[in-house]
Coordinates of C-alpha atoms and ligand atoms in Angstrom, one line a residue:
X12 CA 0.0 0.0 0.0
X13 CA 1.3 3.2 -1.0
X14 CA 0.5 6.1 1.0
X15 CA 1.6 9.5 0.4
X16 CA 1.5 12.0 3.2
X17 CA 1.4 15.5 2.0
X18 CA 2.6 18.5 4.7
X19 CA 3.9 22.1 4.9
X20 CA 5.9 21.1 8.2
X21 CA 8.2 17.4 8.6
X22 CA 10.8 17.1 11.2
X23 CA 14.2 17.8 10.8
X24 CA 13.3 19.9 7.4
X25 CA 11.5 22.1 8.8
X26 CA 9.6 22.4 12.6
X27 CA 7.4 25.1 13.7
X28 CA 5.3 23.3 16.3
X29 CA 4.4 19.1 17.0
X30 CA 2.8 19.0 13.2
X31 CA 7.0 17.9 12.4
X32 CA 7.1 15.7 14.8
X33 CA 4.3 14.2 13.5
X34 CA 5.5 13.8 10.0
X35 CA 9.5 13.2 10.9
X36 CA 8.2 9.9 12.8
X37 CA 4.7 8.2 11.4
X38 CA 5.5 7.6 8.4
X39 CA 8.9 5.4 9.6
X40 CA 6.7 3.4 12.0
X41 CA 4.1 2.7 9.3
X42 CA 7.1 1.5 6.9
X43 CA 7.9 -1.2 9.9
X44 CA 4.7 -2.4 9.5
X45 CA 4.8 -2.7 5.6
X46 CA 3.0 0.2 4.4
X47 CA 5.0 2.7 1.8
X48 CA 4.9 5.9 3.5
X49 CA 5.9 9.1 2.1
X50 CA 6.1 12.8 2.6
X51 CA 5.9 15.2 0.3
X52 CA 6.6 18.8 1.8
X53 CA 7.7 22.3 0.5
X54 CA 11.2 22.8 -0.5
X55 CA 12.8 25.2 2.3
X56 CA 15.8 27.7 2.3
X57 CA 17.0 26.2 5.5
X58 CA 20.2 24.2 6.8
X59 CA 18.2 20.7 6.2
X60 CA 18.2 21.5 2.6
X61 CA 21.7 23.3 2.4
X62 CA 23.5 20.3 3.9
X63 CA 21.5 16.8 2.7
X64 CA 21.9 15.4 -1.0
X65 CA 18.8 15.8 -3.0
X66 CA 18.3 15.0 -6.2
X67 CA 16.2 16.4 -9.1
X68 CA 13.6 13.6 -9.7
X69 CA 11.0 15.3 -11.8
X70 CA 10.3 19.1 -13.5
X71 CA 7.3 20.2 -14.7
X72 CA 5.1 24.2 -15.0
X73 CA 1.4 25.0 -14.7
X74 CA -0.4 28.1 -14.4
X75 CA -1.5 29.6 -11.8
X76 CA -3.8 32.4 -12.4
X77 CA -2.2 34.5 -14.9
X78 CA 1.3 33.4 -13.4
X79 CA 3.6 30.4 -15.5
X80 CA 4.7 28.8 -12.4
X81 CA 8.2 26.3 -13.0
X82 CA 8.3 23.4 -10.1
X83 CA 10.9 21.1 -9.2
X84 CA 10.5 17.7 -7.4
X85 CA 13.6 16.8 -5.5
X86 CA 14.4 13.4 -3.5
X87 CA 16.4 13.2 -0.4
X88 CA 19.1 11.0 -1.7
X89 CA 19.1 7.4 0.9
X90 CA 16.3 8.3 2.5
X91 CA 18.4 8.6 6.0
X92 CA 15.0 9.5 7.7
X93 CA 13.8 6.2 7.6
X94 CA 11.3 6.9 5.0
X95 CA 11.4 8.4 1.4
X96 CA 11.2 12.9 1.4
X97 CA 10.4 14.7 -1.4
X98 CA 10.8 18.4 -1.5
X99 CA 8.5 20.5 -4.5
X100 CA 10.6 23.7 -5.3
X101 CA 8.8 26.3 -6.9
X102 CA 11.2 29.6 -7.0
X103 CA 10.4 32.5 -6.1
X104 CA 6.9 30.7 -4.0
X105 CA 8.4 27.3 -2.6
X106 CA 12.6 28.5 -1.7
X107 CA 12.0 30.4 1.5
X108 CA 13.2 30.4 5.1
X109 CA 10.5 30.4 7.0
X110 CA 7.4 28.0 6.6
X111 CA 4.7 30.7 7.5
X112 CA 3.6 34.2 7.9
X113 CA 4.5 35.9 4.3
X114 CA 1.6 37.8 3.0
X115 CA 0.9 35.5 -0.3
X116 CA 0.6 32.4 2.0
X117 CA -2.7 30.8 0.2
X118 CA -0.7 31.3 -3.1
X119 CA 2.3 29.1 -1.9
X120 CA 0.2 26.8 -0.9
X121 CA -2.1 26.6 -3.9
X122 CA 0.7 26.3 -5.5
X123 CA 2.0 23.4 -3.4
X124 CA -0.8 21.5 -3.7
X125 CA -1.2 22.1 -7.5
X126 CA 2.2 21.5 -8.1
X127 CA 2.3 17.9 -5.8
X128 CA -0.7 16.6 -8.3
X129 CA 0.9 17.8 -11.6
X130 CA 3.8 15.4 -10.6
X131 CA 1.5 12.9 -9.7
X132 CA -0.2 13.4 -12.9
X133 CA 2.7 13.4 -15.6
X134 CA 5.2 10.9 -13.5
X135 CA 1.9 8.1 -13.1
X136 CA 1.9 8.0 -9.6
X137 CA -1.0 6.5 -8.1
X138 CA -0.9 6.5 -4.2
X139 CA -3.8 3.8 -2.4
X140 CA -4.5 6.9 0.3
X141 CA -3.1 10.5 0.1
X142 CA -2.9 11.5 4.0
X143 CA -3.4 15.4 4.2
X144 CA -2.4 16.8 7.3
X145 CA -4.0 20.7 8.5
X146 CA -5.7 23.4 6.3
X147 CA -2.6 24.2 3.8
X148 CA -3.5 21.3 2.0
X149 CA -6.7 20.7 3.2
X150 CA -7.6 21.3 -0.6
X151 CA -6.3 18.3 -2.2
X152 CA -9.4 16.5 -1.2
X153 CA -11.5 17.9 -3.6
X154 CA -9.1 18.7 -6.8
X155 CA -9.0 15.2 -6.2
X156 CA -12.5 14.9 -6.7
X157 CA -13.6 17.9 -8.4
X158 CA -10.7 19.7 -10.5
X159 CA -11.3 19.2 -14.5
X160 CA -6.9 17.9 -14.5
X161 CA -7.0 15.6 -11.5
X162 CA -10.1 13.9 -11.4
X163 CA -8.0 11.1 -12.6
X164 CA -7.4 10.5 -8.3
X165 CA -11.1 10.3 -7.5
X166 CA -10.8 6.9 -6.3
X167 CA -7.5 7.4 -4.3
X168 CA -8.9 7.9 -1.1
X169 CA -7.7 10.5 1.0
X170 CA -7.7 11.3 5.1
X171 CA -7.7 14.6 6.2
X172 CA -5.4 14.2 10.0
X173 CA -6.2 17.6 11.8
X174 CA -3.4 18.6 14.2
X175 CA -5.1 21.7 14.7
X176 CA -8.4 23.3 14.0
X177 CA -8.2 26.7 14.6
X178 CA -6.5 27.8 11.7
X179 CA -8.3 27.1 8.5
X180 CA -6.7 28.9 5.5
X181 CA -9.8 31.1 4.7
X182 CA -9.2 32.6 1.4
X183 CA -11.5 35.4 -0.5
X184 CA -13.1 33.9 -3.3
X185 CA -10.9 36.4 -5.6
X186 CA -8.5 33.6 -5.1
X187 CA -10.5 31.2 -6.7
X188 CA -9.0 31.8 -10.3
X189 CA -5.9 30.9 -8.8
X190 CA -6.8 27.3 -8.2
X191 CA -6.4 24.3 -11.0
X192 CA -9.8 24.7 -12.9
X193 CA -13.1 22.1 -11.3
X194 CA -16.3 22.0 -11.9
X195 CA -18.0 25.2 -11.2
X196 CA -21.4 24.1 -9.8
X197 CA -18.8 22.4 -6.9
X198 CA -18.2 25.7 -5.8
X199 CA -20.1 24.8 -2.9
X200 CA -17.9 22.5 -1.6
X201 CA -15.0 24.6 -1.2
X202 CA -17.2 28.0 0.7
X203 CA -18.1 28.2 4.6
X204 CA -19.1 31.2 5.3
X205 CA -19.1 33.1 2.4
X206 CA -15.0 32.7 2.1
X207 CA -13.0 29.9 0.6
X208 CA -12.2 27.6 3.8
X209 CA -9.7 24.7 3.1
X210 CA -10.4 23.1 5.8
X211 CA -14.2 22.7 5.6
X212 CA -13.5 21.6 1.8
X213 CA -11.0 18.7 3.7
X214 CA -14.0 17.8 5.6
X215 CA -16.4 18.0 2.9
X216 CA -14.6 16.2 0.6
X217 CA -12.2 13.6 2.3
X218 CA -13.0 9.8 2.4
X219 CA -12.1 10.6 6.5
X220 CA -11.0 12.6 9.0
X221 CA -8.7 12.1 12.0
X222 CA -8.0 14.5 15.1
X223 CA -4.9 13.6 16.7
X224 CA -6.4 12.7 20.1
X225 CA -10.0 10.9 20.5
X226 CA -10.8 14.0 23.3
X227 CA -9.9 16.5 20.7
X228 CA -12.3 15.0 18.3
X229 CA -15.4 15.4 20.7
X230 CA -14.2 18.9 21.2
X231 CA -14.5 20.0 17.8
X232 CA -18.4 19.2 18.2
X233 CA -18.4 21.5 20.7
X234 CA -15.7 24.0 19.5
X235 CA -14.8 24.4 15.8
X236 CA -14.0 28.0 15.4
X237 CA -17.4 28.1 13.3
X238 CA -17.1 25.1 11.7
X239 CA -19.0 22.6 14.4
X240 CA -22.4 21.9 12.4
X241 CA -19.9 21.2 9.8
X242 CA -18.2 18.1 11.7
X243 CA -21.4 17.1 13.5
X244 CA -22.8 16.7 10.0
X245 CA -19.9 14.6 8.5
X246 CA -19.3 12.8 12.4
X247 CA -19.4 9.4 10.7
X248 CA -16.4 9.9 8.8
X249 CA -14.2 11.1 11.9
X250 CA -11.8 9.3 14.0
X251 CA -9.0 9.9 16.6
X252 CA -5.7 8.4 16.9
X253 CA -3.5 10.1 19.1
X254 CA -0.1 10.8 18.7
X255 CA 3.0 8.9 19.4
X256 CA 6.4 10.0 20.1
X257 CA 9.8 9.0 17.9
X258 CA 11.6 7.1 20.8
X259 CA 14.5 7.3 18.8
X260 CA 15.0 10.5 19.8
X261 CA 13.0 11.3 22.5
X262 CA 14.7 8.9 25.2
X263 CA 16.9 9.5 27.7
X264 CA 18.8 6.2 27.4
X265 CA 19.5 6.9 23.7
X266 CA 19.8 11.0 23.8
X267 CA 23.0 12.1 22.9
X268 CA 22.1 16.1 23.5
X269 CA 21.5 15.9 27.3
X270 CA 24.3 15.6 29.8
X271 CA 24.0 12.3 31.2
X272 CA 21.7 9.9 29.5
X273 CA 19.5 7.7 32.1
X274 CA 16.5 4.7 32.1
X275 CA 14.0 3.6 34.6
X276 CA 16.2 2.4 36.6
X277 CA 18.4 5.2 36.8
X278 CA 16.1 7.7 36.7
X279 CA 16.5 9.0 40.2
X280 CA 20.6 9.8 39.2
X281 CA 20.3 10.2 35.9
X282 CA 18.2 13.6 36.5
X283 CA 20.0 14.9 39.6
X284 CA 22.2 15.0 37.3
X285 CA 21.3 16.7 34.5
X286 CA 19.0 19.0 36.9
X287 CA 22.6 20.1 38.5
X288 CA 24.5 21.0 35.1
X289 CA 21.5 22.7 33.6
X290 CA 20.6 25.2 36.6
X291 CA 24.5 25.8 37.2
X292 CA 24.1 26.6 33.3
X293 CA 21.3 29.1 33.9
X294 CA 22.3 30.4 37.3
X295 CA 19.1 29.1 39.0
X296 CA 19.1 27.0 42.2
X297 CA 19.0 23.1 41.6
X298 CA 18.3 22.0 45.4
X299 CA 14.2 22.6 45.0
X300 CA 12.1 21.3 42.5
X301 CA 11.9 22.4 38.8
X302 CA 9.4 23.5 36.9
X303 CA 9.5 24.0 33.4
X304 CA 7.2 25.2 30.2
X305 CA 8.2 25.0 26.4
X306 CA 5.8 26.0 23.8
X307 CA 4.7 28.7 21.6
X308 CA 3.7 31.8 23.2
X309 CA -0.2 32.0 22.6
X310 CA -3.4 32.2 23.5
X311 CA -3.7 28.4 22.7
X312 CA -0.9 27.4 25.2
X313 CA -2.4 29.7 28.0
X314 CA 0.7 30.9 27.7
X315 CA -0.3 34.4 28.7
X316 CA -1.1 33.2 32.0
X317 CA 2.6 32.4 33.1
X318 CA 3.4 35.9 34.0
X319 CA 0.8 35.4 37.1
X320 CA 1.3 32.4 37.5
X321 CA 4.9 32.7 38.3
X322 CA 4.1 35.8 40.2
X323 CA 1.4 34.1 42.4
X324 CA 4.1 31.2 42.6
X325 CA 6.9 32.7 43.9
X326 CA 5.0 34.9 46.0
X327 CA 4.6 31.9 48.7
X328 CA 7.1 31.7 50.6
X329 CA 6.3 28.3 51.4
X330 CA 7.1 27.6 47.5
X331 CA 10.0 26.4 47.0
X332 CA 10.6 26.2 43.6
X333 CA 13.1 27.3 40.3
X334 CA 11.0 27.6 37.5
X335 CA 12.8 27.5 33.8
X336 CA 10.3 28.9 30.4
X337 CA 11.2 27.9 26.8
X338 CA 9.6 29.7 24.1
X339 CA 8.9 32.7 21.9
X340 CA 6.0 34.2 20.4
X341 CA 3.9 37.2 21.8
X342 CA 5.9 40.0 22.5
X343 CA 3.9 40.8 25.1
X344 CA 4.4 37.8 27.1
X345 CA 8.2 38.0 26.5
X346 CA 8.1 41.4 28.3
X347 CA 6.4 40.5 31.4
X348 CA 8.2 37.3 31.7
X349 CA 11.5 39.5 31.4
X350 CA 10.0 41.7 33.9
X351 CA 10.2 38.7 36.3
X352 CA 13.7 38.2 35.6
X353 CA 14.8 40.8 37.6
X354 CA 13.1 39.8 40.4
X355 CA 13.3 36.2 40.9
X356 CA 16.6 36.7 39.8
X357 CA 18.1 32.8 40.9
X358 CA 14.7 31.0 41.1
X359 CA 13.8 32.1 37.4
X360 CA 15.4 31.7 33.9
X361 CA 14.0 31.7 30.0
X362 CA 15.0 31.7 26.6
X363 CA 13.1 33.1 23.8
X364 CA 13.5 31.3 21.2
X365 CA 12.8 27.8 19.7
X366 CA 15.8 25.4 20.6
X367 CA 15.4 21.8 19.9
X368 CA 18.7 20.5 22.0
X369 CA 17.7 23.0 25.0
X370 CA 14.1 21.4 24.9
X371 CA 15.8 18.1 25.3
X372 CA 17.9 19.1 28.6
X373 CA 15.2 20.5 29.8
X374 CA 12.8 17.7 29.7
X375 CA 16.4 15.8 31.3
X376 CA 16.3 17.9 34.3
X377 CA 12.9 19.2 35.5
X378 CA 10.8 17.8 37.9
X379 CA 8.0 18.9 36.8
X380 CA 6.6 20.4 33.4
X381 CA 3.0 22.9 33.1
X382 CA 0.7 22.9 30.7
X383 CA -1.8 25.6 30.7
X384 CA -3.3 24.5 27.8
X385 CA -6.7 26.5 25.8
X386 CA -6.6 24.3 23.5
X387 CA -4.7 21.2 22.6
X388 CA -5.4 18.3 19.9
X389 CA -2.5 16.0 21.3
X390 CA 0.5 17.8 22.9
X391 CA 3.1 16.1 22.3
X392 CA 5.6 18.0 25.3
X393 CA 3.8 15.6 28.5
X394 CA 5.1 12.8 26.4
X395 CA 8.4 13.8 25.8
X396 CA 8.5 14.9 29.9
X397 CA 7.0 11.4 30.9
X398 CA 9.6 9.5 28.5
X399 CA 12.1 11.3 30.9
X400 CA 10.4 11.5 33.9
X401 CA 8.9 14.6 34.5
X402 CA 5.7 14.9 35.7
X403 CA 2.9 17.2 33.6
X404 CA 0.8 19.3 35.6
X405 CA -1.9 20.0 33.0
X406 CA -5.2 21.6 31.9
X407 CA -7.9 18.5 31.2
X408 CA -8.6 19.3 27.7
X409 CA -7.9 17.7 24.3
X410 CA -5.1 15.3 24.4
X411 CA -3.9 16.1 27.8
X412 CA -7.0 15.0 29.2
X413 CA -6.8 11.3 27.1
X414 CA -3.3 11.2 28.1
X415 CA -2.6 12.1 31.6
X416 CA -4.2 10.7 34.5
X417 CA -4.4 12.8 37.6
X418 CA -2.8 11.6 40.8
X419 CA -5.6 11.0 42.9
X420 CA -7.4 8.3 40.5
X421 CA -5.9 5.0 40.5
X422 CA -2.7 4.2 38.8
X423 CA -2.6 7.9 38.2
X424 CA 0.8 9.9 37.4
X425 CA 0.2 13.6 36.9
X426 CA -1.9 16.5 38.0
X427 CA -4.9 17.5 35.9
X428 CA -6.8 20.8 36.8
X429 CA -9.9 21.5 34.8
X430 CA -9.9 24.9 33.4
X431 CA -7.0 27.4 31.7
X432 CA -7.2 29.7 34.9
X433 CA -4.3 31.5 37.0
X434 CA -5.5 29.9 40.2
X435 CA -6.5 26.3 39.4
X436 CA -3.1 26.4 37.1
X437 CA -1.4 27.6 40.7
X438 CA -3.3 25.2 43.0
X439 CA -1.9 22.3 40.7
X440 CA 1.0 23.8 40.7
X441 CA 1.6 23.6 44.6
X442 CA -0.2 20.4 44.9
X443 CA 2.8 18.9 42.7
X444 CA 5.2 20.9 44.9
X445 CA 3.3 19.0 48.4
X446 CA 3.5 15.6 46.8
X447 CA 7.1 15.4 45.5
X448 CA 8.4 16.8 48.7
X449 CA 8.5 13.6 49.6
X450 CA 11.2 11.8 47.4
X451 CA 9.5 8.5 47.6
X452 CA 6.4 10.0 46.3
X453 CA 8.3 11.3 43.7
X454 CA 10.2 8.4 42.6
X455 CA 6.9 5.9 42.6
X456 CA 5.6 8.5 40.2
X457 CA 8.6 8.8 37.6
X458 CA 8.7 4.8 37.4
X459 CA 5.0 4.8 36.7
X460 CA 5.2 6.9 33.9
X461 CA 8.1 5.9 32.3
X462 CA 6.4 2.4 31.9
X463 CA 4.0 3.8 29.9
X464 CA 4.3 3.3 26.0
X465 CA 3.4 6.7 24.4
X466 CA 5.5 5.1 20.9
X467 CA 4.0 5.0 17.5
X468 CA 3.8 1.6 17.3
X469 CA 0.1 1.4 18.4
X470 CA -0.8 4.7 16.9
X471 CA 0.8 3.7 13.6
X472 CA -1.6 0.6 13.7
X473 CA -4.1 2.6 14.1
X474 CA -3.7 4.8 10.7
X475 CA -3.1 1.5 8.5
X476 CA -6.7 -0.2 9.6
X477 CA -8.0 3.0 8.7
X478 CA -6.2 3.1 5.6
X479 CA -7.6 -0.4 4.4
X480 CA -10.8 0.2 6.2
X481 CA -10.8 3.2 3.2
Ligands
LIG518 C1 -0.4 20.8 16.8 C2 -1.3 20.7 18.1 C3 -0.7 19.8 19.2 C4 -0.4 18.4 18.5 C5 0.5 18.6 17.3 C6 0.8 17.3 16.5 O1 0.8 21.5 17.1 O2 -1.4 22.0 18.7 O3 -1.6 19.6 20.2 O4 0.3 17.6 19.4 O5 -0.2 19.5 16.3 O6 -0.3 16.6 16.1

C-alpha cells in the first residue's frame, strides 16, 4: 500500500510546532509495519536543505492564475530519515526560510498542492491513500475529486489528519482563479461562510478525517472556530488516533544532547544529574524542585497566563521552587516574563526562542513540566516529559486529558486541573510541589510513567486499519 502524506511542516526539514514531529516519525513506524509511506513537503531555504543530498527527480510548469509557475521535485538522496522525502521547489513561491507568515501564503500553498498533483499526474503515480495533514493542504481532497486535471485520483482515497483546528486557511473567493480549474457548480464544496475555507473543503470532501487525540475530536463538536455543524454533520467519517512519540529520539537512554543519559532504573541519578548542570548553566538553584514550560507563546498554550502564575508562585514563601520557560511568540508575554527576571533573579530563567537540544535538557532535568493549555489536539511536550520523567501538571482538555491521569485516581501519574485559569493552574502547581516533597512520592511516580508506551507503534496501527478500512 502506497501512502503518500502531504505536509507544509516534517521534522528535521522544517519544525514550527508538534505538526514535524508528527511527519519526521509516522510515516517510519508505518514502513515497519509494511506500508510505503511518504512525505511530500515544501522545499525550504534552510540548513536541512543546504547540507542533505537531494536529487532532481522530476520538473514540470502549470499556471497559476495569470502566473507560468516552473516546479521542481527533488528526493532526499538514501532516505536517511527512515522513509522516502520529497521536496516541491517552486522559485520565487516554494525556496523560502521560514514556513509561514508571508503575505501571499494561500498562493504558496495553492501552489503546493497544485504542483504535488501535476507530478503525480505526468510521473503516473497512483498513491492507495493521500494523508493530508492541517488546512494548507486541506484542498487536495477535492481537486482530487472535483478539479477538471486531477479527477483522474477520484478513487484514491484520501484522510484529512487535523493537528489543529483553529487555523483554517480562509481565502476570498478572488482567489478562486488561482486554483487548478473544477467543476463550477462544486463551488459549494470549497465555501463556509461566504470565504474559501480549506479546511471545511478537507472535511467535505475527504473519504475521512482524523483528530490527533479521541478528546480532541469530541471537542470539535463542541468547539470548531465556526465550523461545528460542519463536523457534527460529517461525524461518521471522523476518527482519533493520538499521537506517538519517535523514541528514537525522545529517550533519555538513547539521547546524545543531554548531559547524562538515564533509564527507569536510573532515573533518580540520571536527573539529579542533569538538573545540576543545567541550573549551574542558567544560574538558578538546583536543590528545589523544577518546573519547566516550552511551547509557543499564545493564546492556545495559555501561555499568557505564566506571567501570574509565576508571580502568584513565587510569591509563597512556602514555595520552594526554580522555574525554567522555553519559548517565543507574543511579544507581550516576553516582556512580562522579562519583567520577572529581575526579580526572581536565581529562582527564574528563559530563553526566547525555539531550541530543539535546550528542549531536550530541559525535559532531562525538570521535575515537573505545566501545561496551561486553551486548546490542545495532542500535545506532544507531556510525552516527551513522561519518556524522561517529568511529571505534567496540565489543563484536562484535548489530548492532555486522554493522556494524563491525575494523581488522585488510580494508577494515576500527573496532576490534571480542569480549566486554563491562574488559580486552578497555581493550586496544581503547589499540589505537585506538596507531593514530590516527599522523594519517595516522587520516585513511585517517575517509574510509573516511564512504563508507559506513548511510541508510534500502536498509533501507527491505528492509521493502517483505517487506511484499508478506506
Ligand atoms: C499541533 C497541536 C498539538 C499536536 C500537534 C501534533 O501542534 O497544537 O496539540 O500535538 O499538532 O499533532
Amino acid at each position: 500500500m502506497l501512502v503518500i502524506h502531504v505536509s507544509v511542516e516534517c521534522f528535521p526539514l522544517a519544525k514550527v510546532g508538534g505538526l514535524a514531529d508528527v511527519l519526521g516519525a509516522l510515516p517510519r513506524y508505518q514502513r515497519k509495519f509494511g506500508v510505503d509511506a511518504w512525505v511530500v513537503s515544501p522545499f525550504y531555504d534552510k540548513p536541512f536543505t543546504q547540507d542533505r543530498s537531494l536529487s532532481l527527480i522530476h520538473e514540470g510548469d502549470f499556471m497559476q492564475g495569470s502566473e507560468h509557475l516552473r516546479y521542481e521535485v527533488l528526493k532526499e538522496e538514501g532516505d536517511p530519515l527512515g522513509f522516502p522525502l520529497y521536496l516541491i521547489r517552486i522559485p520565487g513561491k516554494l525556496d523560502r526560510e521560514e514556513v509561514y507568515c508571508y503575505p501571499d501564503e494561500a498562493e504558496q500553498w495553492i501552489a503546493f498542492q497544485h504542483a504535488f498533483l501535476h507530478w503525480m499526474k505526468s510521473a503516473e503515480i497512483m498513491p492507495d491513500v493521500v494523508n493530508c495533514h492541517d488546512h494548507h493542504v486541506g484542498l487536495l481532497p477535492f481537486f482530487m475529486r472535483h478539479s477538471l486535471e486531477y479527477k483522474g485520483f477520484s478513487e484514491v482515497k484520501t484522510l484529512f489528519t487535523i493537528h489543529n483546528g483553529q487555523y483554517q486557511g480562509w481565502m476570498n473567493w478572488n482567489k478562486g482563479i488561482l486554483l487548478p480549474k473544477f467543476d463550477t457548480w462544486k463551488w459549494g464544496l470549497l465555501d463556509w461562510a461566504g470565504v474559501i475555507n480549506p479546511f471545511a473543503a478537507a472535511i467535505k470532501c475527504c473519504d475521512a478525517f482524523s483528530t490527533v487525540s479521541e478528546g480532541y475530536l469530541q471537542e470539535l463538536f463542541e468547539q470548531a472556530n465556526g465550523l461545528e455543524d460542519l463536523i457534527q454533520a460529517e461525524q461518521a467519517k471522523g476518527y482519533g488516533i493520538v499521537n506517538g512519540i519517535d523514541d528514537l529520539y525522545w529517550n533519555p537512554e538513547l539521547d546524545t544532547l543531554i548531559d547524562k543519559t538515564y533509564r527507569r532504573s536510573t532515573v533518580k541519578s540520571g536527573k539529579k544529574t542533569n538538573k545540576k548542570e543545567f541550573c549551574e548553566r542558567y544560574k538558578i538553584d538546583s536543590t528545589v524542585p523544577l518546573l519547566a514550560f516550552i511551547g509557543r507563546f499564545a493564546l492556545e498554550k495559555g501561555a499568557d497566563l505564566l506571567p501570574q502564575i509565576l508571580e502568584h508562585i513565587f510569591t509563597n514563601q512556602d514555595n520552594k521552587i526554580s522555574i525554567f520557560i522555553l519559548g517565543s511568540g507574543d511579544e507581550r508575554i516576553q516582556e512580562s516574563l522579562s519583567a520577572l527576571l529581575d526579580r526572581y533573579e536565581d529562582r527564574f530563567a528563559v530563553f526566547f526562542g525555539y531550541n530543539e537540544t535546550l528542549a531536550h535538557q530541559v525535559y532531562a532535568a525538570a521535575d515537573l513540566l505545566l501545561m496551561p493549555s486553551r486548546v490542545e489536539p495532542c500535545g506532544l511536550n507531556q510525552l516527551y516529559a513522561m519518556k524522561y520523567g517529568t511529571i505534567p501538571i496540565v489543563r484536562k482538555i484535548g489530548g492532555l486529558k486522554d493522556t494524563v491521569l491525575d494523581i488522585t485516581e488510580d494508577g494515576g501519574y500527573g496532576f490534571v486541573f480542569l480549566n486554563a485559569e491562574v488559580n486552578e493552574a497555581t493550586e496544581a502547581v503547589e499540589r505537585a510541589l506538596q507531593v514530590i516533597e516527599d522523594p519517595k512520592a516522587l520516585h513511585k511516580i517517575r517509574q510509573r510513567e516511564m512504563e508507559l508506551d506513548f511510541s508510534w507503534d500502536k498509533s501507527a496501527q491505528q492509521y493502517i486499519k483505517l487506511y484499508n478500512q478506506l
